[in-house]
PDB file of C-alpha atoms in Angstrom:
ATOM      1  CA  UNK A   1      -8.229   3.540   8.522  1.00 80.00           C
ATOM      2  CA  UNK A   2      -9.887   0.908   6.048  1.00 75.00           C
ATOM      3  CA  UNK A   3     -10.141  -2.755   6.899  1.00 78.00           C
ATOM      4  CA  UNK A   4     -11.404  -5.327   4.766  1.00 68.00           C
ATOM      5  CA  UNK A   5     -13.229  -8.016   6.730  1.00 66.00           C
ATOM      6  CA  UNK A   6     -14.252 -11.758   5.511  1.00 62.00           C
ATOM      7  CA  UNK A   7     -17.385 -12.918   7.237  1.00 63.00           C
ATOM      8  CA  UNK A   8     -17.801 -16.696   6.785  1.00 58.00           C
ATOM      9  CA  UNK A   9     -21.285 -17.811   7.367  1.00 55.00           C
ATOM     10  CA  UNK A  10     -22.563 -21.744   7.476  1.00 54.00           C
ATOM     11  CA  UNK A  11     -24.721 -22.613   4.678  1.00 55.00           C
ATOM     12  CA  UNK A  12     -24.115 -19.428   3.027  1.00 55.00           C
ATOM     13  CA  UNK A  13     -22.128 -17.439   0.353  1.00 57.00           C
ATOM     14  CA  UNK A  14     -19.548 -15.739   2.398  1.00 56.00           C
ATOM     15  CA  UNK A  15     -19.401 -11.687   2.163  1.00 63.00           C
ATOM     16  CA  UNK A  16     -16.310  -8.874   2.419  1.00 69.00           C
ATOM     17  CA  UNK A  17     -16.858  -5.956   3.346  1.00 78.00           C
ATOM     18  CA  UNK A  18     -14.945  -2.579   4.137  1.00 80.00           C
ATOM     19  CA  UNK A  19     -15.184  -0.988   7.431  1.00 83.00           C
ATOM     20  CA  UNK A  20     -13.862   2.506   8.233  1.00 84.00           C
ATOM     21  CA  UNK A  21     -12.347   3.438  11.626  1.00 85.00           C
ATOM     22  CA  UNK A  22     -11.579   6.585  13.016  1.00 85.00           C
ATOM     23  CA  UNK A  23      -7.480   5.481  14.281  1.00 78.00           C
ATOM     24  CA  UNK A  24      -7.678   8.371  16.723  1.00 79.00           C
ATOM     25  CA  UNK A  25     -10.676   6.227  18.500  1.00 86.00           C
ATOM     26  CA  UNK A  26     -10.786   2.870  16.954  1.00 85.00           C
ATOM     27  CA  UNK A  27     -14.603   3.328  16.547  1.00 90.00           C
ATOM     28  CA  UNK A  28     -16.646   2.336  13.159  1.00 86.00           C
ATOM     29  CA  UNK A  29     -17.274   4.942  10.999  1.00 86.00           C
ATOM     30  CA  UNK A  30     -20.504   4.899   8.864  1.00 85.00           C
ATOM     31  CA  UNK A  31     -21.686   1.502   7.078  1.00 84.00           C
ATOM     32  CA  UNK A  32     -19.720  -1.244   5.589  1.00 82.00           C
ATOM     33  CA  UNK A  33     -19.587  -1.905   2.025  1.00 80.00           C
ATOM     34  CA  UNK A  34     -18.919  -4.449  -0.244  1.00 76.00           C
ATOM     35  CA  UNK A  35     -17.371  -4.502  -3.489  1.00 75.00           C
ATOM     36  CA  UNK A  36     -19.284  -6.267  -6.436  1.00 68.00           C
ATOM     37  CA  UNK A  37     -18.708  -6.804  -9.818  1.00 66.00           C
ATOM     38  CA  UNK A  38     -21.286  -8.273 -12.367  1.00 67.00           C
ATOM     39  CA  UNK A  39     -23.562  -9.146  -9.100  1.00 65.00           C
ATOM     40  CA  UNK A  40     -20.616 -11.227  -7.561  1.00 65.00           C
ATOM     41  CA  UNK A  41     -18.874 -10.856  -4.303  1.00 63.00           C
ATOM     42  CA  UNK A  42     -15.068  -9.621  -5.000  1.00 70.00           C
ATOM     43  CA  UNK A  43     -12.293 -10.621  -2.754  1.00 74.00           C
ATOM     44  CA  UNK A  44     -10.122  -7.603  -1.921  1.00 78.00           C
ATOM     45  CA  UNK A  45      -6.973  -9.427  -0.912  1.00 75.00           C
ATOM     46  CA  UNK A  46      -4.811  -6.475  -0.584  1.00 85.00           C
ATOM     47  CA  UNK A  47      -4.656  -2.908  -1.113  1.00 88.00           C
ATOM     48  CA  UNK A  48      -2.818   0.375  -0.373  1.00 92.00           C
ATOM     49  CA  UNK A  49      -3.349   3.700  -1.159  1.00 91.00           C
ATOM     50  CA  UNK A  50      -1.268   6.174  -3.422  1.00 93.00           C
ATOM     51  CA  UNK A  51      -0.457  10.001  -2.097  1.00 90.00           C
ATOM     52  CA  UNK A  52       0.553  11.093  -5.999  1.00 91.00           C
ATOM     53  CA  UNK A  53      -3.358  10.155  -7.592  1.00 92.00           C
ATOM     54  CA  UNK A  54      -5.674   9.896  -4.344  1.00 91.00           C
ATOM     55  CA  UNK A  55      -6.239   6.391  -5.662  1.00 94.00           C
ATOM     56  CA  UNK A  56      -6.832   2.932  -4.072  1.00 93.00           C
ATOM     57  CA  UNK A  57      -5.239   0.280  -5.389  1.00 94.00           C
ATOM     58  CA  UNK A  58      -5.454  -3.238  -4.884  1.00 90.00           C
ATOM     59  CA  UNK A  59      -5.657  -7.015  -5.765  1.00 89.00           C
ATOM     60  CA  UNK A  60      -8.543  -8.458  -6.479  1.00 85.00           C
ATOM     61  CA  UNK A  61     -10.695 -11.585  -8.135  1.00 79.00           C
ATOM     62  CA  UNK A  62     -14.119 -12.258  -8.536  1.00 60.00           C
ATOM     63  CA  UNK A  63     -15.089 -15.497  -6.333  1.00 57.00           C
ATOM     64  CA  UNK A  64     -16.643 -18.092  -7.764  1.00 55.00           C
ATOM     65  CA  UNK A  65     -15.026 -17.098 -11.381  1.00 55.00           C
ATOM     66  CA  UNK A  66     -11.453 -18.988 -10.787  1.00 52.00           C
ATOM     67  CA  UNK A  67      -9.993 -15.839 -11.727  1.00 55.00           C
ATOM     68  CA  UNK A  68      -6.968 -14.745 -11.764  1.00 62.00           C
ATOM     69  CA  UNK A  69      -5.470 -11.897  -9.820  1.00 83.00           C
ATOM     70  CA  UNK A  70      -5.924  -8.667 -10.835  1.00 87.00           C
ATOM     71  CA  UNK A  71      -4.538  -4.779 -10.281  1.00 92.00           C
ATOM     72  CA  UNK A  72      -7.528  -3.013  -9.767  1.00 91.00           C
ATOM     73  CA  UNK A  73      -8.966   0.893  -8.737  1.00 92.00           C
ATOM     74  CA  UNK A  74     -11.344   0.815  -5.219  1.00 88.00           C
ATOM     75  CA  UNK A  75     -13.963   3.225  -4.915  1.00 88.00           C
ATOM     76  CA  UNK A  76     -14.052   3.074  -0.954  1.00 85.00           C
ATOM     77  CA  UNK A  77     -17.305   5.397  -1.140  1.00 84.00           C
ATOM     78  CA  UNK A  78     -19.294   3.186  -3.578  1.00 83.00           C
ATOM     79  CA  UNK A  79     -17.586   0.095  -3.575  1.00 80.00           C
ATOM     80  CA  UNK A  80     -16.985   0.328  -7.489  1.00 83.00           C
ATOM     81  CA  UNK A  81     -14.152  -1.700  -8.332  1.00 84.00           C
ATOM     82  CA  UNK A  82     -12.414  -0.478 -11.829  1.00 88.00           C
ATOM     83  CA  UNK A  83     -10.003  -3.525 -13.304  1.00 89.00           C
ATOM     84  CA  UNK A  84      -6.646  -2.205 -14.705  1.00 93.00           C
ATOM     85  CA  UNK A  85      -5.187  -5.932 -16.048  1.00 91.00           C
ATOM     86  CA  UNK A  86      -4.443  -9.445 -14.622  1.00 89.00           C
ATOM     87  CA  UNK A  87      -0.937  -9.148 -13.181  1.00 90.00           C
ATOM     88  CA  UNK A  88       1.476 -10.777 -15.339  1.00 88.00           C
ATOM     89  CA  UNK A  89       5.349 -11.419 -15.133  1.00 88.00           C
ATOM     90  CA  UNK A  90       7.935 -13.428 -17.041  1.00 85.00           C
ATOM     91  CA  UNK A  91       8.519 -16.713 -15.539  1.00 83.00           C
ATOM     92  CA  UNK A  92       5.134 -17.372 -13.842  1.00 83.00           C
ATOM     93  CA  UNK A  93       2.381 -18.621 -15.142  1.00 80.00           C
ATOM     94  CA  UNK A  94      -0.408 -17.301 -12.458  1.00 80.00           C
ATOM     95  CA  UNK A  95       1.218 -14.848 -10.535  1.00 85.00           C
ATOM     96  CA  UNK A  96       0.559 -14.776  -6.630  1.00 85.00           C
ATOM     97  CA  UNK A  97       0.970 -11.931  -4.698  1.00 88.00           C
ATOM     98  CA  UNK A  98       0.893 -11.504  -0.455  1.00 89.00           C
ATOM     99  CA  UNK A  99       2.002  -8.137  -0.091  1.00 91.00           C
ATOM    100  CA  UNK A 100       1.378  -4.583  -1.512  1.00 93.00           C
ATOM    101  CA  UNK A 101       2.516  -1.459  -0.784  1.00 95.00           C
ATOM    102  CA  UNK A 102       2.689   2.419  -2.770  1.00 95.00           C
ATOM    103  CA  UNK A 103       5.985   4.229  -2.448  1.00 94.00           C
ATOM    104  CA  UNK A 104       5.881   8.071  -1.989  1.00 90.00           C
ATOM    105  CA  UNK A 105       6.431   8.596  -6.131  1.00 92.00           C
ATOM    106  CA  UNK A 106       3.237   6.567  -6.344  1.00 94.00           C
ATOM    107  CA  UNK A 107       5.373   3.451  -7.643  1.00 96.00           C
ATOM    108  CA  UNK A 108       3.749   0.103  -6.463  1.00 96.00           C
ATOM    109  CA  UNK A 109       5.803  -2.585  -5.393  1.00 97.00           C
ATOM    110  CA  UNK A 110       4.835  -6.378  -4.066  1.00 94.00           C
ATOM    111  CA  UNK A 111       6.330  -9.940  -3.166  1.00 93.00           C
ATOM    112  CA  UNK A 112       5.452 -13.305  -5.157  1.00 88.00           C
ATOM    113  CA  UNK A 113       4.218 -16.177  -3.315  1.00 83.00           C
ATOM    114  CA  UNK A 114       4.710 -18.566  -5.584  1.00 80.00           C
ATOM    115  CA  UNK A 115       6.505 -21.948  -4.981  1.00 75.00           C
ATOM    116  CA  UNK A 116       9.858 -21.776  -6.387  1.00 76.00           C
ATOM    117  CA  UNK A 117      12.538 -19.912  -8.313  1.00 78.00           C
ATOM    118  CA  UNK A 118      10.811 -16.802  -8.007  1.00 81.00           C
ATOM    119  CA  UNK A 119       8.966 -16.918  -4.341  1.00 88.00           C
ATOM    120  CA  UNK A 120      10.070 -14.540  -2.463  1.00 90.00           C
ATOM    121  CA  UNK A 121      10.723 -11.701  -4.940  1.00 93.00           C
ATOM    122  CA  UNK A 122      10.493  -8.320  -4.835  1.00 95.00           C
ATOM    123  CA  UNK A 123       7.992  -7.571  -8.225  1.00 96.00           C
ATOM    124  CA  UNK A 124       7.420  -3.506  -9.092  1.00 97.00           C
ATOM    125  CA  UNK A 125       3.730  -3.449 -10.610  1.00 96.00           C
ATOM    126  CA  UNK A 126       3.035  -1.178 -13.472  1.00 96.00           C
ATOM    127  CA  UNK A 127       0.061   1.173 -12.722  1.00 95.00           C
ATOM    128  CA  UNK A 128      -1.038   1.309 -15.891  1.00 94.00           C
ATOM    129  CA  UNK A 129      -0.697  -2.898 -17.494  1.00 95.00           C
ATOM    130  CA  UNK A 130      -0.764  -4.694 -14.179  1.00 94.00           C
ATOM    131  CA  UNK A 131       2.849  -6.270 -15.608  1.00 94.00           C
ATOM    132  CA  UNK A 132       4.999  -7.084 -12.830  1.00 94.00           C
ATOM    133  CA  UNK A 133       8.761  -6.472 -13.330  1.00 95.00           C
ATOM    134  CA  UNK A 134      11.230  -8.502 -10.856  1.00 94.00           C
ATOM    135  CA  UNK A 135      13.367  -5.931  -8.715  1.00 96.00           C
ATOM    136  CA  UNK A 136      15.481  -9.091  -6.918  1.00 95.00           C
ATOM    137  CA  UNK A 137      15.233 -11.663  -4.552  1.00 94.00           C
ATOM    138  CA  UNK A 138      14.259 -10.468  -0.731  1.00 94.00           C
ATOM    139  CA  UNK A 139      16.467 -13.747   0.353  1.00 92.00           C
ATOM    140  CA  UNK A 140      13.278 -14.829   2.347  1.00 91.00           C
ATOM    141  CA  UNK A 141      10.884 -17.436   1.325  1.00 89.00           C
ATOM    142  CA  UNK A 142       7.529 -16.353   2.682  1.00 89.00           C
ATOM    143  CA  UNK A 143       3.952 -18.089   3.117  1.00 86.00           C
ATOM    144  CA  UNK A 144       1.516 -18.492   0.491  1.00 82.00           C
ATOM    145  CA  UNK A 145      -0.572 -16.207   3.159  1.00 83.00           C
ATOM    146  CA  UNK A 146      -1.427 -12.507   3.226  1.00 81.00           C
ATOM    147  CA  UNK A 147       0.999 -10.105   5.344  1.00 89.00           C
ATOM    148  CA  UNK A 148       1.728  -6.321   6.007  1.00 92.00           C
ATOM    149  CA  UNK A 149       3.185  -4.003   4.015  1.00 94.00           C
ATOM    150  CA  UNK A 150       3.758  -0.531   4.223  1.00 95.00           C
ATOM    151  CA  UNK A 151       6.262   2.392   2.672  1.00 94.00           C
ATOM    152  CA  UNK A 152       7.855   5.035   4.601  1.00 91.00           C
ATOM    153  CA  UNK A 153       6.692   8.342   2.983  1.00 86.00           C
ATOM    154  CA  UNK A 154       9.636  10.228   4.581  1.00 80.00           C
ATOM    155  CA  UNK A 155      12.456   7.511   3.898  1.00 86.00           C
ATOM    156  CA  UNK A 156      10.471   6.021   1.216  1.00 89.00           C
ATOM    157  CA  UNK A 157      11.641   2.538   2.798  1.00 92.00           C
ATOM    158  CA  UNK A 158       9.643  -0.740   2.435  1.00 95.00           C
ATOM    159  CA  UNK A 159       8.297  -2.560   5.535  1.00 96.00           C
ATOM    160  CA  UNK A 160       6.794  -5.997   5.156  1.00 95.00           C
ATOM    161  CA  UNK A 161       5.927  -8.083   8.147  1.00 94.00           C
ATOM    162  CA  UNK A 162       6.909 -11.749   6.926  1.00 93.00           C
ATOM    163  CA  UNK A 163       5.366 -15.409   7.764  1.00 89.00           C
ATOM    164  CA  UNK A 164       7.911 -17.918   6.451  1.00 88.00           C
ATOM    165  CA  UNK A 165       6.720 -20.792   4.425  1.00 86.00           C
ATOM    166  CA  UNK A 166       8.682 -23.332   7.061  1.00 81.00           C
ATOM    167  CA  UNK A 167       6.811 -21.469  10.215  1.00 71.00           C
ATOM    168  CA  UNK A 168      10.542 -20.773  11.553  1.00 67.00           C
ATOM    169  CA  UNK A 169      10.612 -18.504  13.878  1.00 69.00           C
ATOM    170  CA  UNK A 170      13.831 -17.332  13.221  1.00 77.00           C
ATOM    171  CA  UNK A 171      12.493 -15.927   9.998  1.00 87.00           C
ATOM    172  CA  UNK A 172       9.703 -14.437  10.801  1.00 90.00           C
ATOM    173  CA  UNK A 173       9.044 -10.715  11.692  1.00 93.00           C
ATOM    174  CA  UNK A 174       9.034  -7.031  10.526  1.00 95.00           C
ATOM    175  CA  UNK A 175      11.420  -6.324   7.644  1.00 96.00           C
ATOM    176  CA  UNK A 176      12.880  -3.456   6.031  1.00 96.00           C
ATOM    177  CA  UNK A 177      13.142  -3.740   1.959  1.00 96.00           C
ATOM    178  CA  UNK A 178      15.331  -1.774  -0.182  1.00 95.00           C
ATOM    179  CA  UNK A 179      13.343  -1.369  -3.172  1.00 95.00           C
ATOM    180  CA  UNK A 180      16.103  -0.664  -5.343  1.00 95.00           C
ATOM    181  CA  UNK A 181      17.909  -4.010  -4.444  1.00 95.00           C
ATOM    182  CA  UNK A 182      14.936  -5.996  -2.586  1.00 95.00           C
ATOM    183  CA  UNK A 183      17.786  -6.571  -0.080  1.00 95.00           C
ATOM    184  CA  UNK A 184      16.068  -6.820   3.423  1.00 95.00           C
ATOM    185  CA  UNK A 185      16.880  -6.011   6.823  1.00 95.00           C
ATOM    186  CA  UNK A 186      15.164  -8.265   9.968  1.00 94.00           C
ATOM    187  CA  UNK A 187      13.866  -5.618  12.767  1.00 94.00           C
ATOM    188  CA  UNK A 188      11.706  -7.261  14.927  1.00 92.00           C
ATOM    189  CA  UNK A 189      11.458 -10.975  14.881  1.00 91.00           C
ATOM    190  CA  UNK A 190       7.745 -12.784  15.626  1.00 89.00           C
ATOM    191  CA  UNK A 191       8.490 -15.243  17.939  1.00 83.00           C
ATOM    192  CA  UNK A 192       5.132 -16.500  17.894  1.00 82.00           C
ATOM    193  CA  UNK A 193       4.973 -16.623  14.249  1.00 79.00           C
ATOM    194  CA  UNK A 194       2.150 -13.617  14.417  1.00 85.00           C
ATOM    195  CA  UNK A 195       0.236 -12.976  11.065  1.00 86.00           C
ATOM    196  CA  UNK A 196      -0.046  -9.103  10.534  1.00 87.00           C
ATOM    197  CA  UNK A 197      -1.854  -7.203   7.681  1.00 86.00           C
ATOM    198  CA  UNK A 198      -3.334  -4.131   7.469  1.00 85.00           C
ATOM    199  CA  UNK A 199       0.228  -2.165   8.978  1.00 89.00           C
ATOM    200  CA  UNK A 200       0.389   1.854   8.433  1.00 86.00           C
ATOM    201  CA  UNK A 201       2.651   4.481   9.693  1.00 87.00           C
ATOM    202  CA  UNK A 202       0.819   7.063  10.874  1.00 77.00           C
ATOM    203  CA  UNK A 203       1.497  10.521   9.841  1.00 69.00           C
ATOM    204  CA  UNK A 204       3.689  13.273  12.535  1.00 62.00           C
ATOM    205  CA  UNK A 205       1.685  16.706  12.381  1.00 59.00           C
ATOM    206  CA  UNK A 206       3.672  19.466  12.625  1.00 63.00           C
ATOM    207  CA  UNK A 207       4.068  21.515  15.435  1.00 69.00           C
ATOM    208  CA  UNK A 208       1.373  24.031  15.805  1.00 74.00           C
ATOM    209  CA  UNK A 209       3.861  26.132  17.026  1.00 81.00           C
ATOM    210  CA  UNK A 210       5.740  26.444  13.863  1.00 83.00           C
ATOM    211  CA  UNK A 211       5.285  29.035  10.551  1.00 88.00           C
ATOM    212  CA  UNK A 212       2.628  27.917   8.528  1.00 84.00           C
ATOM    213  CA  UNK A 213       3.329  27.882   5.154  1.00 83.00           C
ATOM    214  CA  UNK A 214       4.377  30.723   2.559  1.00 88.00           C
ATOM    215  CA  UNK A 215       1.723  32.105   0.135  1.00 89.00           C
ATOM    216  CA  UNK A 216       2.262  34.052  -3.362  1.00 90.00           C
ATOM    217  CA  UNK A 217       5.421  31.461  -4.317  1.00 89.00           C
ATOM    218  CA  UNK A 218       5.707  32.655  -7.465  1.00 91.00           C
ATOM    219  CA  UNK A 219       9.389  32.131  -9.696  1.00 88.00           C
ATOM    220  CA  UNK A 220      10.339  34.949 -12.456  1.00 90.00           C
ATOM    221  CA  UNK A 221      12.914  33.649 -14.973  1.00 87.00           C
ATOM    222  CA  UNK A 222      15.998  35.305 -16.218  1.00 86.00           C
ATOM    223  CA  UNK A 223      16.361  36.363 -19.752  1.00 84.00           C
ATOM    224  CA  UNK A 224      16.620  34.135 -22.646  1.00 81.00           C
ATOM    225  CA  UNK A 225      19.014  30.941 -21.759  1.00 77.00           C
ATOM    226  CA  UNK A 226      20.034  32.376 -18.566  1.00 81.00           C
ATOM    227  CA  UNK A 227      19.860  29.737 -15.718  1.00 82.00           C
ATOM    228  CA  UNK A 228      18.559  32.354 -13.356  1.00 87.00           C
ATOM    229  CA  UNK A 229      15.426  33.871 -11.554  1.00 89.00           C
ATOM    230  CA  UNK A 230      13.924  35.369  -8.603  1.00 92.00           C
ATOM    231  CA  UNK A 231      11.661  33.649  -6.366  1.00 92.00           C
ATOM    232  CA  UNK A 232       9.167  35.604  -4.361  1.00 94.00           C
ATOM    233  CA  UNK A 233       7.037  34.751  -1.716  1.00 93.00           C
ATOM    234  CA  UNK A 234       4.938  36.162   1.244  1.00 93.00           C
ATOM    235  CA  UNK A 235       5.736  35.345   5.197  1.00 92.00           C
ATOM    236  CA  UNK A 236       3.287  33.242   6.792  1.00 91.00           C
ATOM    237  CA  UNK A 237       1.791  35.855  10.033  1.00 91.00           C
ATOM    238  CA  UNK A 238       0.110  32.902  11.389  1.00 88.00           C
ATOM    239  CA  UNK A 239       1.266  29.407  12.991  1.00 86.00           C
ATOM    240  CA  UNK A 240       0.254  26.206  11.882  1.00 75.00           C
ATOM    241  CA  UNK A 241      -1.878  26.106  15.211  1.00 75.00           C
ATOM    242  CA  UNK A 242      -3.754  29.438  13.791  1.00 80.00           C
ATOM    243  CA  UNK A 243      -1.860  31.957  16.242  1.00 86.00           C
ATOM    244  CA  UNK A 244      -0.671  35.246  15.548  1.00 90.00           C
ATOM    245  CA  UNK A 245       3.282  35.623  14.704  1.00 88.00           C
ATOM    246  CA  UNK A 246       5.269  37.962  16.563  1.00 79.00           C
TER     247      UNK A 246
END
C-alpha cells in the first residue's frame, strides 16, 4: 500500500514523500521517497495503479512552477516521474481534477472540480495525450478537495468517496459510478462530512483448497475458414495451497 504524505515544516520548503506499508501489518516498509523533477519538489495529488501495464499513474505539478496539472508515469522505486501531457478538455480552460481511478481494461477515469457547468463530471483520461473526454454528469457537485477513488476489478464499478462543495451532509459519502453513464448510486453517507483518500479494495485469494491452475493450454485450429479447434490442456495435481490432488 503506497501513501503519499505532505510534511509542512515552518520556515521551510515543504516536502512529499511516498511511504510503503505492508496492509497485512500496517508497518513502514523501507525508506520514503520523493519525487523530483528538474531539482523541484513535485506534488503527487493523486494516483492509481493500472493491472493491464504494471504502471503508476497519476496527477502531478511541479510546485513553485504555477503549473498546470499533468497525467504523469511514477516510478515508486526511484521516484522518477515521466510526464505524458497537461490534461486538457473542451470547455475548461485549466482543468481540475479530485479523483482518479484505473478500471480493470486499464481505462482511467476522473471527476472535475471545477466551479461550474462542468464540476462534477465524470472525465475518461486518455493514457496516451492526457485529453480528458466528458462521460456525463455524476449529478453531485463535489469540493475543490482531494477524495477516494477506487474501481472494482471484478465488477469493474467506480467508487468515489465524495465531499460536497456546500459541506451537506446529506451529500456526502461513498458512491458507486457507472462509468458508462457517470450515473451514481449513494452507499454510505458521511455524516460527519469525513475526507477519505487513498481507498482500495483489497484482493480475495483463492481458496488454497481449490485446483490450481491448468498448464500446456494450447488451441489447434480447424482447417482453412472453419470456425473450429481443439483446446488441450493438462490437470493441475496440485492445489493452490501446494497439496497433492486426490
Amino acid at each position: 500500500y503506497y501513501a503519499y504524505v505532505w510534511k509542512g515544516i515552518v520556515g521551510a520548503e515543504p516536502t512529499f514523500e511516498l511511504t510503503t506499508y505492508d496492509p497485512n501489518t500496517w508497518k513502514v516498509k523501507g525508506t520514503p521517497i520523493s519525487f523530483i523533477k528538474d531539482g523541484n519538489y513535485t506534488d503527487v495529488h493523486l494516483f492509481t495503479y493500472d493491472i493491464t501495464t504494471g504502471n503508476v499513474y497519476a496527477f502531478t505539478n511541479v510546485i513553485g512552477t504555477g503549473s498546470n496539472r499533468m497525467l504523469s508515469i511514477l516510478d515508486v522505486e526511484t521516484g522518477k516521474i515521466t510526464e505524458i501531457g497537461e490534461v486538457t478538455t473542451e470547455g475548461i480552460e485549466t482543468f481540475i481534477p479530485i479523483v482518479i481511478a484505473c478500471d480493470k481494461n486499464g481505462e482511467i477515469y476522473t471527476v472535475a472540480g471545477n466551479e461550474g457547468t462542468y464540476c462534477g463530471s465524470l472525465y475518461h483520461v486518455d493514457k496516451n495525450t492526457a485529453k480528458a473526454t466528458r462521460v456525463g454528469s455524476t449529478g453531485l457537485l463535489p469540493a475543490r478537495k482531494k477524495m477516494g477513488g477506487v474501481v472494482d476489478m471484478n465488477t469493474n464499478i467506480f467508487y468515489w468517496t465524495v465531499v460536497a462543495a456546500d459541506g451537506s451532509s446529506t451529500k456526502n459519502g461513498l458512491y458507486q459510478v457507472d462509468l458508462e453513464t457517470a450515473e451514481t448510486t449513494l452507499i454510505v453517507p458521511f455524516e460527519n462530512a469525513e475526507q477519505m483518500t487513498g481507498i482500495y479494495i483489497q484482493d480475495i485469494a483463492p481458496d488454497s483448497n481449490v485446483p490450481a491452475n491448468v498448464t500446456d493450454l494450447i488451441f489447434t485450429p480447424g482447417d482453412a475458414g472453419d470456425f473450429s479447434g481443439i483446446i488441450s490442456f493438462k490437470v493441475p495435481n496440485k492445489t493452490v495451497g501446494g497439496s497433492d490432488i486426490t
